[in-house]
Amino acid sequence: MAQSRRRIPEASVIRLPVYLRILIEQFEQQVDNISSERLAELAGVNAAKVRKDLSYLGSYGTRGVGYEAEYLIYQIRRELGLTHDWPVVIVGAGNLGQALAGYGGFSERGFHVAGIVDVDDNKIGSVIAGIRIRALDELAKIVSGHEVVIGVVATPADAAQDAADRLIAAGITSILNFAPAVLSVPASVVVRKVDLATELQVLSYYEQRRLTALHSVPTGSTRGASA
Amino acid sequence: MAQSRRRIPEASVIRLPVYLRILIEQFEQQVDNISSERLAELAGVNAAKVRKDLSYLGSYGTRGVGYEAEYLIYQIRRELGLTHDWPVVIVGAGNLGQALAGYGGFSERGFHVAGIVDVDDNKIGSVIAGIRIRALDELAKIVSGHEVVIGVVATPADAAQDAADRLIAAGITSILNFAPAVLSVPASVVVRKVDLATELQVLSYYEQRRLTALHSVPTGSTRGASA
DNA sequence: CGGCGCTCGTGCACGCTTTCACAAAAGCAG
DNA sequence: CTGCTTTTGTGAAAGCGTGCACGAGCGCCG
Ligand SMILES: NC(=O)c1ccc[n+]([C@@H]2O[C@H](COP(=O)([O-])OP(=O)(O)OC[C@H]3O[C@@H](n4cnc5c(N)ncnc54)[C@H](O)[C@@H]3O)[C@@H](O)[C@H]2O)c1
Ligand SMILES: NC(=O)c1ccc[n+]([C@@H]2O[C@H](COP(=O)([O-])OP(=O)(O)OC[C@H]3O[C@@H](n4cnc5c(N)ncnc54)[C@H](O)[C@@H]3O)[C@@H](O)[C@H]2O)c1
């Protein structure tokens, strides 16, 4: 039996939120029990993978029956640290920063915006979805005041490193970076990036391949059903 | 010597856009030649990985010297299919769809918005960054008229499958999905997803771990410098 | 024109991820 | 209680991706 306190492989961690979302949806539709087979189908992955992923949390299934949705939701939440809300601070209140600040899905999934800061005097003071845009030098106050550990970089690329440096100086230990720039940070800080251009360029690669028509279909995890 | 016509591993394809962006930046700063060591540093990865990735394109470096930035830019662009602009159609003109439509980074990187459609009558007809929001049933016309092959899903999750189905019916073969939903599509259609909630939840996992403090630092590709 | 220093290209070994396959466990029916 | 069905949990194998280490090739200098 897998211990709940063992490290979970990154590849599995990335799939857990997908299972979680599906389980919540199913539970809301009065599905109390779900098999790895069914969960795999809904998540667009292999059933063995689902079982192995879930086994990292512990042994929470019932043989011959499946997994109890409600209990599994609780266990995944616990493991992902979603038993409480995480405050998040956003740096850069442009197009994207404002879209994020107003995004309802945030709060539904265990996060809320503790603050949003910008360098532009014309923006400071405006209110987006009930959140006031504040000056860059209030960052430290926001972070320590709300015990924020997660920061979002939504500045232009050339300001991204500066934004990251300020976040780290303020005490942030996890960063989600939307700017197309490589951030250099201390090893203790975790960075994840979301890069729209990269995603489109990957699609472009496969379309390009399709045109030269030497292969039928690209291999990889993104075929067929995809989360 | 690696043939340019061989399939490139997905992991490498994902890094090519990062190298490309860095090379363009360097070239604009009059750097004509760059070593794998330097490129690796800027990309936050291992130098051997850079060389292996680039070797899939062909043998375009010069031993003892490095890579000629301009030529490498051309080769990566060619391989990624970025020698021409790709038209993209967006379904869903909400917060996110509008931010995307107005996003300048799009055009800088080889893509342009051929059209944006929505189901909401109140939105149809409005103009975002010079692009008029059109009705859902104009999708087929937009796609065939501009020979669009890439579609973006920016609708709420419960409309995402419908949006994907319509895109596919219209002739789209690649989809970038921003909705937190698993799309089921024919095997010939490539789907990539961008899931904000997943990213935050992964960060939450590592923060959670940090609190229980049984391990020092999460392992994985996202430590240290990260694109 | 030969030797030297530098950097590429890549074979190879290692570790991580995925998938298969099956014993073990649970429920149910008779 | 026994046997049958179902589905989990997990070893073991296969498949990928990463990083080391080093031979090969290129340019430069003397
Ligand atoms: N808009 C999109 O759809 C989109 C999509 C993908 C990626 N991105 C990326 O996200 C980032 C933001 O995009 P955007 O469209 O919101 O840009 P934007 O120009 O609309 O907004 C950037 C904001 O950051 C602020 N800013 C600049 N320097 C700053 C600093 N040092 N500290 C704090 N704030 C600072 C600016 O005042 C501005 O308000 C960019 O890097 C962009 O490439 C945007
Ligand atoms: N806003 C964000 O920052 C953000 C971040 C990450 C992910 N997302 C996801 O992106 C998606 C869009 O987010 P949003 O904030 O723009 O939502 P939104 O509600 O602002 O916009 C959704 C738009 O889709 C339209 N729509 C609904 N059904 C449709 C259909 N069948 N066909 C075409 N259009 C349809 C609606 O009319 C609306 O204009 C959501 O799935 C959301 O979870 C949003």
Coordinates of C-alpha atoms (C1' of nucleotides) and ligand atoms in Angstrom, one line a residue:
Chain A
M1 CA 0.0 0.0 0.0
A2 CA 1.3 3.4 -1.0
Q3 CA 1.9 5.8 1.8
S4 CA 0.2 9.2 1.6
R5 CA 3.4 10.8 2.8
R6 CA 5.5 9.7 -0.1
R7 CA 6.5 12.0 -2.8
I8 CA 4.1 11.9 -5.8
P9 CA 5.7 11.9 -9.3
E10 CA 5.2 15.3 -11.0
A11 CA 3.4 13.6 -13.9
S12 CA 0.8 12.3 -11.5
V13 CA 0.5 15.5 -9.6
I14 CA -0.5 17.2 -12.9
R15 CA -3.3 14.7 -13.5
L16 CA -4.8 14.9 -10.0
P17 CA -6.5 18.2 -10.6
V18 CA -8.2 16.6 -13.7
Y19 CA -9.5 13.7 -11.7
L20 CA -10.6 16.0 -9.0
R21 CA -12.6 18.1 -11.4
I22 CA -14.3 15.1 -12.9
L23 CA -15.0 13.5 -9.6
I24 CA -16.7 16.8 -8.4
E25 CA -18.8 16.9 -11.6
Q26 CA -19.8 13.2 -11.2
F27 CA -20.6 13.6 -7.5
E28 CA -22.8 16.6 -8.3
Q29 CA -24.6 14.3 -10.8
Q30 CA -25.3 11.9 -7.9
V31 CA -22.6 9.4 -9.0
D32 CA -21.4 8.1 -5.7
N33 CA -19.1 5.4 -7.0
I34 CA -16.8 5.4 -9.9
S35 CA -14.4 2.8 -11.4
S36 CA -10.9 3.6 -12.6
E37 CA -12.1 2.5 -16.0
R38 CA -14.9 5.2 -16.1
L39 CA -12.7 7.9 -14.6
A40 CA -10.0 7.1 -17.1
E41 CA -12.5 7.4 -19.9
L42 CA -13.7 10.8 -18.7
A43 CA -10.1 12.0 -18.2
G44 CA -8.9 10.7 -21.5
V45 CA -6.2 8.5 -20.1
N46 CA -5.4 4.8 -19.4
A47 CA -7.2 3.1 -16.6
A48 CA -4.0 1.6 -15.1
K49 CA -2.6 5.1 -15.0
V50 CA -5.5 6.3 -13.0
R51 CA -5.1 3.5 -10.5
K52 CA -1.4 4.1 -10.2
D53 CA -1.9 7.8 -9.7
L54 CA -4.6 7.3 -7.1
S55 CA -2.5 4.6 -5.3
Y56 CA 0.1 7.3 -4.5
L57 CA -2.6 8.9 -2.2
G58 CA -3.2 5.6 -0.4
S59 CA -5.4 2.6 -0.9
Y60 CA -8.8 4.2 -1.1
G61 CA -10.6 2.1 -3.6
T62 CA -12.8 -1.0 -3.0
R63 CA -12.1 -4.0 -5.1
G64 CA -14.9 -5.1 -7.2
V65 CA -16.7 -1.8 -6.7
G66 CA -14.5 1.2 -7.5
Y67 CA -13.8 4.5 -5.7
E68 CA -16.3 6.4 -3.5
A69 CA -16.4 9.8 -5.2
E70 CA -16.9 11.9 -2.1
Y71 CA -14.1 10.3 -0.2
L72 CA -11.7 10.4 -3.1
I73 CA -12.5 14.1 -3.6
Y74 CA -11.5 14.7 0.0
Q75 CA -8.3 12.7 -0.3
I76 CA -7.2 14.5 -3.5
R77 CA -8.0 17.8 -2.0
R78 CA -6.0 17.0 1.0
E79 CA -3.0 15.8 -0.9
L80 CA -3.1 18.9 -3.2
G81 CA -3.4 21.2 -0.2
L82 CA -6.8 22.4 -1.3
T83 CA -8.5 21.9 2.1
H84 CA -8.1 25.7 2.6
D85 CA -8.2 28.7 0.2
W86 CA -4.8 30.0 -1.1
P87 CA -4.4 33.7 -1.5
V88 CA -2.7 34.7 -4.7
V89 CA -1.2 38.0 -5.7
I90 CA -1.1 39.2 -9.3
V91 CA 1.6 41.5 -10.7
G92 CA 0.5 43.3 -13.8
A93 CA -3.0 44.5 -14.3
G94 CA -3.2 44.6 -18.1
N95 CA -5.4 42.6 -20.4
L96 CA -4.5 39.3 -18.8
G97 CA -4.1 40.4 -15.2
Q98 CA -7.6 41.9 -15.3
A99 CA -9.1 38.8 -16.9
L100 CA -7.5 36.7 -14.2
A101 CA -8.6 39.0 -11.4
G102 CA -12.2 38.7 -12.7
Y103 CA -12.1 35.0 -13.3
G104 CA -14.7 33.1 -11.4
G105 CA -13.0 29.7 -11.7
F106 CA -10.3 30.9 -9.4
S107 CA -12.4 30.9 -6.3
E108 CA -14.3 27.7 -7.3
R109 CA -11.0 25.9 -7.2
G110 CA -9.4 27.0 -3.9
F111 CA -7.8 30.3 -4.7
H112 CA -8.6 33.9 -4.3
V113 CA -6.9 37.1 -5.3
A114 CA -5.4 38.8 -2.3
G115 CA -4.2 41.7 -4.4
I116 CA -3.2 43.0 -7.8
V117 CA -0.4 45.5 -8.3
D118 CA 0.8 47.5 -11.3
V119 CA 3.5 50.0 -12.1
D120 CA 1.2 52.2 -14.2
D121 CA -0.1 55.3 -12.3
N122 CA -3.2 55.5 -14.5
K123 CA -4.2 52.0 -13.5
I124 CA -3.5 52.2 -9.8
G125 CA -6.7 52.9 -7.9
S126 CA -9.1 51.4 -10.5
V127 CA -11.2 48.5 -9.3
I128 CA -11.5 45.2 -11.2
A129 CA -14.2 42.8 -10.0
G130 CA -14.1 44.3 -6.6
I131 CA -10.3 44.3 -6.3
R132 CA -8.4 47.6 -6.3
I133 CA -5.3 47.8 -8.3
R134 CA -2.5 48.9 -6.0
A135 CA 1.0 50.3 -6.4
L136 CA 4.0 48.0 -6.9
D137 CA 5.5 49.0 -3.6
E138 CA 2.5 47.7 -1.7
L139 CA 3.4 44.2 -2.8
A140 CA 5.4 43.4 0.4
K141 CA 2.5 44.6 2.6
I142 CA 0.0 42.5 0.7
V143 CA 2.1 39.4 0.8
S144 CA 2.9 39.5 4.5
G145 CA -0.5 40.8 5.5
H146 CA -2.3 37.9 3.9
E147 CA 0.5 35.3 4.2
V148 CA 0.5 34.9 0.4
V149 CA 2.9 32.4 -1.0
I150 CA 1.7 32.2 -4.6
G151 CA 2.4 35.0 -7.1
V152 CA 1.3 35.4 -10.7
V153 CA 3.4 37.3 -13.2
A154 CA 1.3 39.0 -15.8
T155 CA 3.6 41.8 -17.0
P156 CA 5.2 42.2 -20.3
A157 CA 8.2 39.9 -20.9
D158 CA 10.8 42.5 -20.3
A159 CA 9.4 43.3 -16.8
A160 CA 8.9 39.6 -15.8
Q161 CA 12.2 39.1 -14.1
D162 CA 11.8 42.3 -12.2
A163 CA 8.3 41.2 -11.2
A164 CA 9.6 37.8 -10.1
D165 CA 12.4 39.4 -8.1
R166 CA 10.0 41.6 -6.2
L167 CA 7.7 38.7 -5.5
I168 CA 10.5 36.7 -4.1
A169 CA 11.8 39.6 -2.1
A170 CA 8.3 39.9 -0.6
G171 CA 8.3 36.3 0.4
I172 CA 6.6 34.5 -2.4
T173 CA 7.8 30.9 -2.9
S174 CA 5.7 29.8 -5.9
I175 CA 5.3 31.7 -9.2
L176 CA 3.0 31.2 -12.1
N177 CA 4.5 33.0 -15.0
F178 CA 2.4 34.1 -18.0
A179 CA 5.1 36.2 -19.6
P180 CA 7.1 34.7 -22.5
A181 CA 10.4 34.9 -20.6
V182 CA 12.6 32.5 -18.6
L183 CA 12.7 33.5 -15.0
S184 CA 15.8 32.8 -13.0
V185 CA 15.0 32.2 -9.3
P186 CA 16.5 30.5 -6.3
A187 CA 16.2 26.7 -6.2
S188 CA 13.7 27.0 -3.4
V189 CA 11.2 28.8 -5.5
V190 CA 8.9 26.8 -7.7
V191 CA 8.0 28.3 -11.1
R192 CA 5.5 27.1 -13.5
K193 CA 4.8 28.8 -16.8
V194 CA 1.8 29.1 -19.1
D195 CA 2.9 30.1 -22.5
L196 CA 0.3 30.7 -25.1
A197 CA 2.7 31.2 -28.0
T198 CA 4.5 28.0 -27.3
E199 CA 1.2 26.1 -27.3
L200 CA 0.2 27.6 -30.7
Q201 CA 3.6 26.9 -32.1
V202 CA 3.4 23.3 -31.0
L203 CA 0.1 23.0 -32.9
S204 CA 1.7 24.7 -35.8
Y205 CA 4.5 22.1 -35.8
Y206 CA 1.9 19.3 -36.1
E207 CA 0.0 21.1 -38.8
Q208 CA 3.2 21.7 -40.7
R209 CA 4.0 18.0 -40.4
R210 CA 0.5 17.1 -41.6
L211 CA 1.1 19.2 -44.8
T212 CA 4.4 17.4 -45.6
A213 CA 2.3 14.3 -45.1
L214 CA 5.0 11.8 -44.3
H215 CA 3.4 10.6 -41.1
S216 CA -0.2 10.1 -40.3
V217 CA -0.7 11.5 -36.8
P218 CA 1.6 12.9 -34.2
T219 CA 2.4 10.7 -31.3
G220 CA 2.1 11.8 -27.8
S221 CA -0.2 12.5 -24.9
T222 CA -2.4 15.1 -26.7
R223 CA -4.2 12.8 -29.0
G224 CA -7.7 11.6 -28.8
A225 CA -9.4 12.8 -25.7
S226 CA -7.4 15.5 -24.0
A227 CA -8.1 17.5 -20.9
Chain B
M1 CA 23.4 13.3 -38.5
A2 CA 19.7 13.7 -37.7
Q3 CA 17.4 14.1 -40.6
S4 CA 15.2 17.1 -40.7
R5 CA 12.3 14.9 -41.8
R6 CA 12.3 12.6 -38.8
R7 CA 9.7 13.0 -36.2
I8 CA 10.8 15.3 -33.3
P9 CA 10.0 14.1 -29.8
E10 CA 7.2 16.1 -28.3
A11 CA 9.4 17.2 -25.3
S12 CA 11.8 18.7 -27.8
V13 CA 9.1 20.4 -29.9
I14 CA 7.9 22.1 -26.7
R15 CA 11.4 23.6 -26.1
L16 CA 11.9 24.8 -29.6
P17 CA 9.7 27.9 -29.2
V18 CA 11.7 28.8 -26.1
Y19 CA 15.0 28.6 -28.0
L20 CA 13.4 30.5 -30.9
R21 CA 12.4 33.4 -28.7
I22 CA 15.8 33.6 -27.1
L23 CA 17.6 33.4 -30.4
I24 CA 15.5 36.2 -31.8
E25 CA 16.2 38.3 -28.7
Q26 CA 19.9 37.7 -29.0
F27 CA 20.0 38.3 -32.7
E28 CA 18.3 41.7 -32.1
Q29 CA 21.1 42.5 -29.6
Q30 CA 23.7 41.9 -32.4
V31 CA 24.7 38.4 -31.1
D32 CA 25.4 36.6 -34.3
N33 CA 26.8 33.4 -32.8
I34 CA 25.7 31.5 -29.8
S35 CA 26.9 28.3 -28.1
S36 CA 24.7 25.5 -26.8
E37 CA 26.1 26.4 -23.3
R38 CA 24.9 30.0 -23.5
L39 CA 21.6 29.1 -25.1
A40 CA 21.1 26.5 -22.4
E41 CA 21.8 29.1 -19.7
L42 CA 19.3 31.5 -21.2
A43 CA 16.6 28.8 -21.6
G44 CA 17.2 27.3 -18.1
V45 CA 18.1 23.9 -19.3
N46 CA 21.0 21.5 -19.8
A47 CA 23.4 22.2 -22.7
A48 CA 23.4 18.6 -23.9
K49 CA 19.6 18.8 -24.1
V50 CA 19.9 21.9 -26.3
R51 CA 22.3 20.2 -28.6
K52 CA 20.2 17.1 -28.8
D53 CA 17.1 19.1 -29.5
L54 CA 18.8 21.1 -32.2
S55 CA 20.2 18.0 -33.7
Y56 CA 16.7 16.9 -34.6
L57 CA 16.6 19.8 -37.0
G58 CA 19.8 18.8 -38.7
S59 CA 23.4 19.6 -38.2
Y60 CA 23.4 23.3 -38.2
G61 CA 26.1 24.1 -35.6
T62 CA 29.8 24.7 -36.2
R63 CA 32.1 22.8 -33.9
G64 CA 34.4 25.0 -32.0
V65 CA 32.2 28.0 -32.7
G66 CA 28.5 27.4 -31.9
Y67 CA 25.3 28.2 -33.8
E68 CA 24.7 31.1 -36.1
A69 CA 21.7 32.8 -34.6
E70 CA 20.1 34.0 -37.8
Y71 CA 20.4 30.6 -39.6
L72 CA 19.1 28.7 -36.6
I73 CA 16.1 31.0 -36.3
Y74 CA 15.3 30.2 -39.9
Q75 CA 15.6 26.5 -39.3
I76 CA 13.5 26.4 -36.2
R77 CA 10.9 28.5 -37.9
R78 CA 10.9 26.2 -40.8
E79 CA 10.5 23.1 -38.7
L80 CA 7.7 24.7 -36.6
G81 CA 5.9 25.8 -39.6
L82 CA 6.3 29.4 -38.8
T83 CA 7.5 30.6 -42.2
H84 CA 4.0 31.9 -42.8
D85 CA 1.3 33.3 -40.6
W86 CA -1.4 30.9 -39.3
P87 CA -4.9 32.2 -39.0
V88 CA -6.7 31.3 -35.8
V89 CA -10.4 31.3 -34.9
I90 CA -11.5 31.9 -31.4
V91 CA -14.8 30.5 -30.0
G92 CA -16.1 32.4 -27.0
A93 CA -15.6 36.2 -26.7
G94 CA -15.7 36.5 -22.9
N95 CA -13.0 37.8 -20.6
L96 CA -10.4 35.5 -21.9
G97 CA -11.5 35.4 -25.6
Q98 CA -11.3 39.2 -25.7
A99 CA -7.9 39.3 -24.0
L100 CA -6.6 36.8 -26.6
A101 CA -8.1 38.7 -29.5
G102 CA -6.4 41.9 -28.3
Y103 CA -3.1 40.2 -27.5
G104 CA -0.2 41.6 -29.5
G105 CA 2.1 38.7 -28.9
F106 CA -0.1 36.7 -31.2
S107 CA 0.9 38.4 -34.4
E108 CA 4.5 38.7 -33.3
R109 CA 4.8 35.0 -33.2
G110 CA 3.3 33.9 -36.4
F111 CA -0.5 33.9 -35.7
H112 CA -3.4 36.2 -36.4
V113 CA -7.0 36.1 -35.4
A114 CA -9.1 35.4 -38.5
G115 CA -12.3 35.6 -36.5
I116 CA -14.0 35.3 -33.1
V117 CA -17.4 34.0 -32.6
D118 CA -19.9 33.9 -29.7
V119 CA -23.3 32.6 -28.9
D120 CA -24.4 35.7 -27.0
D121 CA -26.5 38.1 -29.1
N122 CA -25.4 41.0 -27.0
K123 CA -21.8 40.5 -27.9
I124 CA -22.2 39.7 -31.6
G125 CA -21.3 42.8 -33.6
S126 CA -19.0 44.4 -31.0
V127 CA -15.5 45.1 -32.2
I128 CA -12.5 44.0 -30.1
A129 CA -9.1 45.3 -31.2
G130 CA -10.4 45.7 -34.7
I131 CA -12.1 42.3 -34.9
R132 CA -15.8 42.0 -35.0
I133 CA -17.4 39.4 -32.9
R134 CA -19.5 37.2 -35.1
A135 CA -22.3 34.7 -34.7
L136 CA -21.6 31.1 -34.0
D137 CA -23.1 29.9 -37.3
E138 CA -20.6 32.0 -39.3
L139 CA -17.8 29.7 -38.0
A140 CA -17.8 27.4 -41.0
K141 CA -17.6 30.4 -43.3
I142 CA -14.7 31.9 -41.4
V143 CA -12.8 28.7 -41.3
S144 CA -13.2 27.8 -45.0
G145 CA -12.8 31.4 -46.2
H146 CA -9.4 31.9 -44.5
E147 CA -8.3 28.2 -44.6
V148 CA -8.1 28.2 -40.8
V149 CA -6.9 25.0 -39.2
I150 CA -6.3 26.1 -35.6
G151 CA -9.2 26.9 -33.3
V152 CA -9.2 28.2 -29.7
V153 CA -11.9 27.2 -27.3
A154 CA -12.5 30.0 -24.8
T155 CA -16.1 29.2 -23.7
P156 CA -17.2 28.1 -20.3
A157 CA -16.4 24.4 -19.5
D158 CA -19.9 23.1 -20.2
A159 CA -19.9 24.6 -23.7
A160 CA -16.4 23.5 -24.6
Q161 CA -17.3 20.1 -26.1
D162 CA -20.0 21.8 -28.3
A163 CA -17.4 24.4 -29.3
A164 CA -14.9 21.7 -30.2
D165 CA -17.5 19.8 -32.2
R166 CA -18.4 22.8 -34.2
L167 CA -14.8 23.7 -34.9
I168 CA -14.1 20.1 -36.1
A169 CA -17.3 20.1 -38.2
A170 CA -16.0 23.4 -39.8
G171 CA -12.7 21.7 -40.7
I172 CA -10.4 22.6 -37.8
T173 CA -7.7 20.0 -37.1
S174 CA -5.9 21.6 -34.1
I175 CA -7.5 22.9 -31.0
L176 CA -6.1 25.0 -28.1
N177 CA -8.5 24.5 -25.2
F178 CA -8.7 27.0 -22.3
A179 CA -11.8 25.5 -20.7
P180 CA -11.4 23.2 -17.8
A181 CA -12.9 20.3 -19.6
V182 CA -11.7 17.2 -21.4
L183 CA -12.5 17.3 -25.0
S184 CA -13.2 14.2 -26.9
V185 CA -12.2 14.5 -30.5
P186 CA -11.3 12.2 -33.5
A187 CA -7.7 10.9 -33.3
S188 CA -6.7 13.0 -36.3
V189 CA -7.4 16.2 -34.4
V190 CA -4.6 17.5 -32.1
V191 CA -5.7 19.1 -28.8
R192 CA -3.6 21.0 -26.4
K193 CA -4.9 22.5 -23.2
V194 CA -4.0 25.4 -21.1
D195 CA -5.4 25.0 -17.6
L196 CA -4.9 27.7 -15.1
A197 CA -6.5 25.9 -12.3
T198 CA -4.3 22.9 -12.8
E199 CA -1.2 25.0 -12.7
L200 CA -2.2 26.7 -9.5
Q201 CA -3.2 23.4 -7.9
V202 CA 0.2 22.0 -8.8
L203 CA 1.8 24.9 -7.0
S204 CA -0.5 24.3 -4.1
Y205 CA 0.7 20.7 -3.9
Y206 CA 4.3 21.8 -3.6
E207 CA 3.4 24.5 -1.0
Q208 CA 1.5 21.9 0.9
R209 CA 4.5 19.6 0.9
R210 CA 6.7 22.4 2.0
L211 CA 4.5 22.9 5.1
T212 CA 4.6 19.3 6.1
A213 CA 8.4 19.7 5.6
L214 CA 9.4 16.2 5.1
H215 CA 11.3 16.9 2.0
S216 CA 13.4 19.9 1.1
V217 CA 12.5 20.9 -2.4
P218 CA 10.2 19.4 -5.1
T219 CA 12.0 17.5 -7.8
G220 CA 11.2 18.1 -11.4
S221 CA 11.7 20.3 -14.4
T222 CA 10.3 23.4 -12.9
R223 CA 13.0 24.2 -10.4
G224 CA 15.7 26.9 -10.8
A225 CA 15.4 28.8 -14.0
S226 CA 12.2 28.1 -15.7
A227 CA 10.8 29.4 -19.0
Chain C
dC1 C1' 50.7 23.7 -42.4
dG2 C1' 50.5 21.4 -37.9
dG3 C1' 49.0 21.6 -33.4
dC4 C1' 45.8 23.3 -30.0
dG5 C1' 41.6 24.7 -28.0
dC6 C1' 36.8 24.9 -28.3
dT7 C1' 32.2 23.2 -29.2
dC8 C1' 29.2 20.2 -31.6
dG9 C1' 26.9 15.7 -32.3
dT10 C1' 25.7 11.5 -30.3
dG11 C1' 26.2 6.6 -28.0
dC12 C1' 25.1 5.0 -23.8
dA13 C1' 23.4 4.5 -19.2
dC14 C1' 20.2 5.9 -16.0
dG15 C1' 15.8 7.2 -14.2
dC16 C1' 11.2 8.3 -14.8
dT17 C1' 6.6 7.2 -16.9
dT18 C1' 3.5 4.3 -19.0
dT19 C1' 1.3 0.1 -19.8
dC20 C1' 0.4 -4.7 -19.2
dA21 C1' -1.1 -8.5 -16.6
dC22 C1' -2.5 -10.8 -12.7
dA23 C1' -3.2 -12.0 -7.8
dA24 C1' -5.8 -10.3 -4.1
dA25 C1' -9.9 -8.6 -2.2
dA26 C1' -14.6 -7.4 -2.1
dG27 C1' -19.5 -8.1 -3.1
dC28 C1' -23.2 -11.0 -4.4
dA29 C1' -26.1 -14.9 -5.4
dG30 C1' -27.6 -19.2 -4.4
Chain D
dC1 C1' -20.3 -20.8 3.1
dT2 C1' -18.7 -21.4 -1.6
dG3 C1' -18.0 -20.0 -6.0
dC4 C1' -18.3 -16.4 -9.5
dT5 C1' -17.8 -11.7 -11.0
dT6 C1' -15.8 -7.4 -10.7
dT7 C1' -12.2 -4.2 -10.0
dT8 C1' -8.4 -2.7 -7.3
dG9 C1' -3.3 -2.4 -6.3
dT10 C1' 1.0 -3.3 -7.9
dG11 C1' 5.2 -6.0 -9.7
dA12 C1' 7.6 -6.2 -13.9
dA13 C1' 8.5 -4.9 -18.7
dA14 C1' 8.8 -1.7 -22.2
dG15 C1' 9.1 3.0 -23.7
dC16 C1' 10.9 7.8 -23.3
dG17 C1' 13.5 11.5 -22.0
dT18 C1' 17.7 13.3 -19.8
dG19 C1' 22.5 14.0 -19.0
dC20 C1' 27.2 12.4 -19.1
dA21 C1' 31.2 11.8 -21.5
dC22 C1' 33.8 11.8 -25.4
dG23 C1' 35.1 11.4 -30.3
dA24 C1' 34.9 14.3 -34.3
dG25 C1' 35.4 18.5 -36.7
dC26 C1' 36.3 23.3 -37.1
dG27 C1' 39.0 27.7 -36.6
dC28 C1' 42.9 30.0 -35.2
dC29 C1' 47.5 30.9 -34.1
dG30 C1' 52.2 30.5 -34.5
Ligands
LIG1 N1 -3.3 39.1 -23.3 C1 -3.2 37.8 -23.5 O1 -4.2 37.2 -24.0 C2 -2.0 37.1 -23.2 C3 -1.9 35.8 -23.5 C4 -0.8 35.1 -23.2 C5 0.3 35.7 -22.6 N2 0.2 37.0 -22.3 C6 1.4 37.5 -21.7 O2 1.0 38.0 -20.4 C7 1.6 39.2 -20.1 C8 0.7 40.3 -19.9 O3 -0.1 40.4 -21.1 P1 -1.2 41.6 -21.2 O4 -1.9 41.4 -22.5 O5 -1.9 41.7 -20.0 O6 -0.2 42.9 -21.3 P2 -0.6 44.4 -21.0 O7 0.4 45.2 -21.7 O8 -2.0 44.6 -21.3 O9 -0.4 44.5 -19.4 C9 0.8 44.5 -18.8 C10 0.7 45.3 -17.5 O10 1.9 45.1 -16.7 C11 2.2 46.4 -16.2 N3 3.6 46.4 -15.9 C12 4.6 46.7 -16.7 N4 5.8 46.6 -16.0 C13 5.5 46.2 -14.8 C14 6.3 46.0 -13.6 N5 7.6 46.1 -13.7 N6 5.7 45.7 -12.5 C15 4.3 45.6 -12.4 N7 3.5 45.8 -13.5 C16 4.1 46.1 -14.6 C17 1.7 47.4 -17.2 O11 1.5 48.6 -16.6 C18 0.5 46.7 -17.7 O12 -0.7 47.2 -17.0 C19 2.6 39.5 -21.3 O13 3.9 39.0 -21.0 C20 2.0 38.7 -22.4 O14 2.9 38.3 -23.3 C21 -0.9 37.7 -22.6
LIG2 N1 -10.9 34.6 -17.5 C1 -9.8 33.9 -17.2 O1 -8.8 34.5 -16.7 C2 -9.6 32.5 -17.4 C3 -8.5 31.9 -17.0 C4 -8.3 30.5 -17.3 C5 -9.3 29.8 -17.9 N2 -10.4 30.4 -18.2 C6 -11.4 29.6 -18.9 O2 -11.6 30.1 -20.1 C7 -13.0 30.0 -20.5 C8 -13.5 31.3 -20.8 O3 -13.4 32.1 -19.7 P1 -14.0 33.6 -19.6 O4 -13.5 34.2 -18.3 O5 -13.7 34.3 -20.9 O6 -15.5 33.3 -19.5 P2 -16.7 34.3 -19.9 O7 -17.9 33.7 -19.3 O8 -16.3 35.7 -19.7 O9 -16.8 34.1 -21.5 C9 -17.4 32.9 -22.1 C10 -17.9 33.3 -23.4 O10 -18.3 32.2 -24.1 C11 -19.6 32.4 -24.8 N3 -20.2 31.1 -25.0 C12 -20.9 30.4 -24.2 N4 -21.3 29.3 -24.8 C13 -20.9 29.3 -26.0 C14 -21.0 28.4 -27.1 N5 -21.6 27.3 -27.1 N6 -20.3 28.8 -28.3 C15 -19.7 30.0 -28.3 N7 -19.6 30.8 -27.3 C16 -20.2 30.5 -26.2 C17 -20.3 33.3 -23.8 O11 -21.3 34.0 -24.4 C18 -19.2 34.2 -23.3 O12 -19.1 35.3 -24.1 C19 -13.7 29.3 -19.3 O13 -13.8 27.9 -19.6 C20 -12.7 29.6 -18.2 O14 -12.8 28.5 -17.2 C21 -10.6 31.7 -18.0

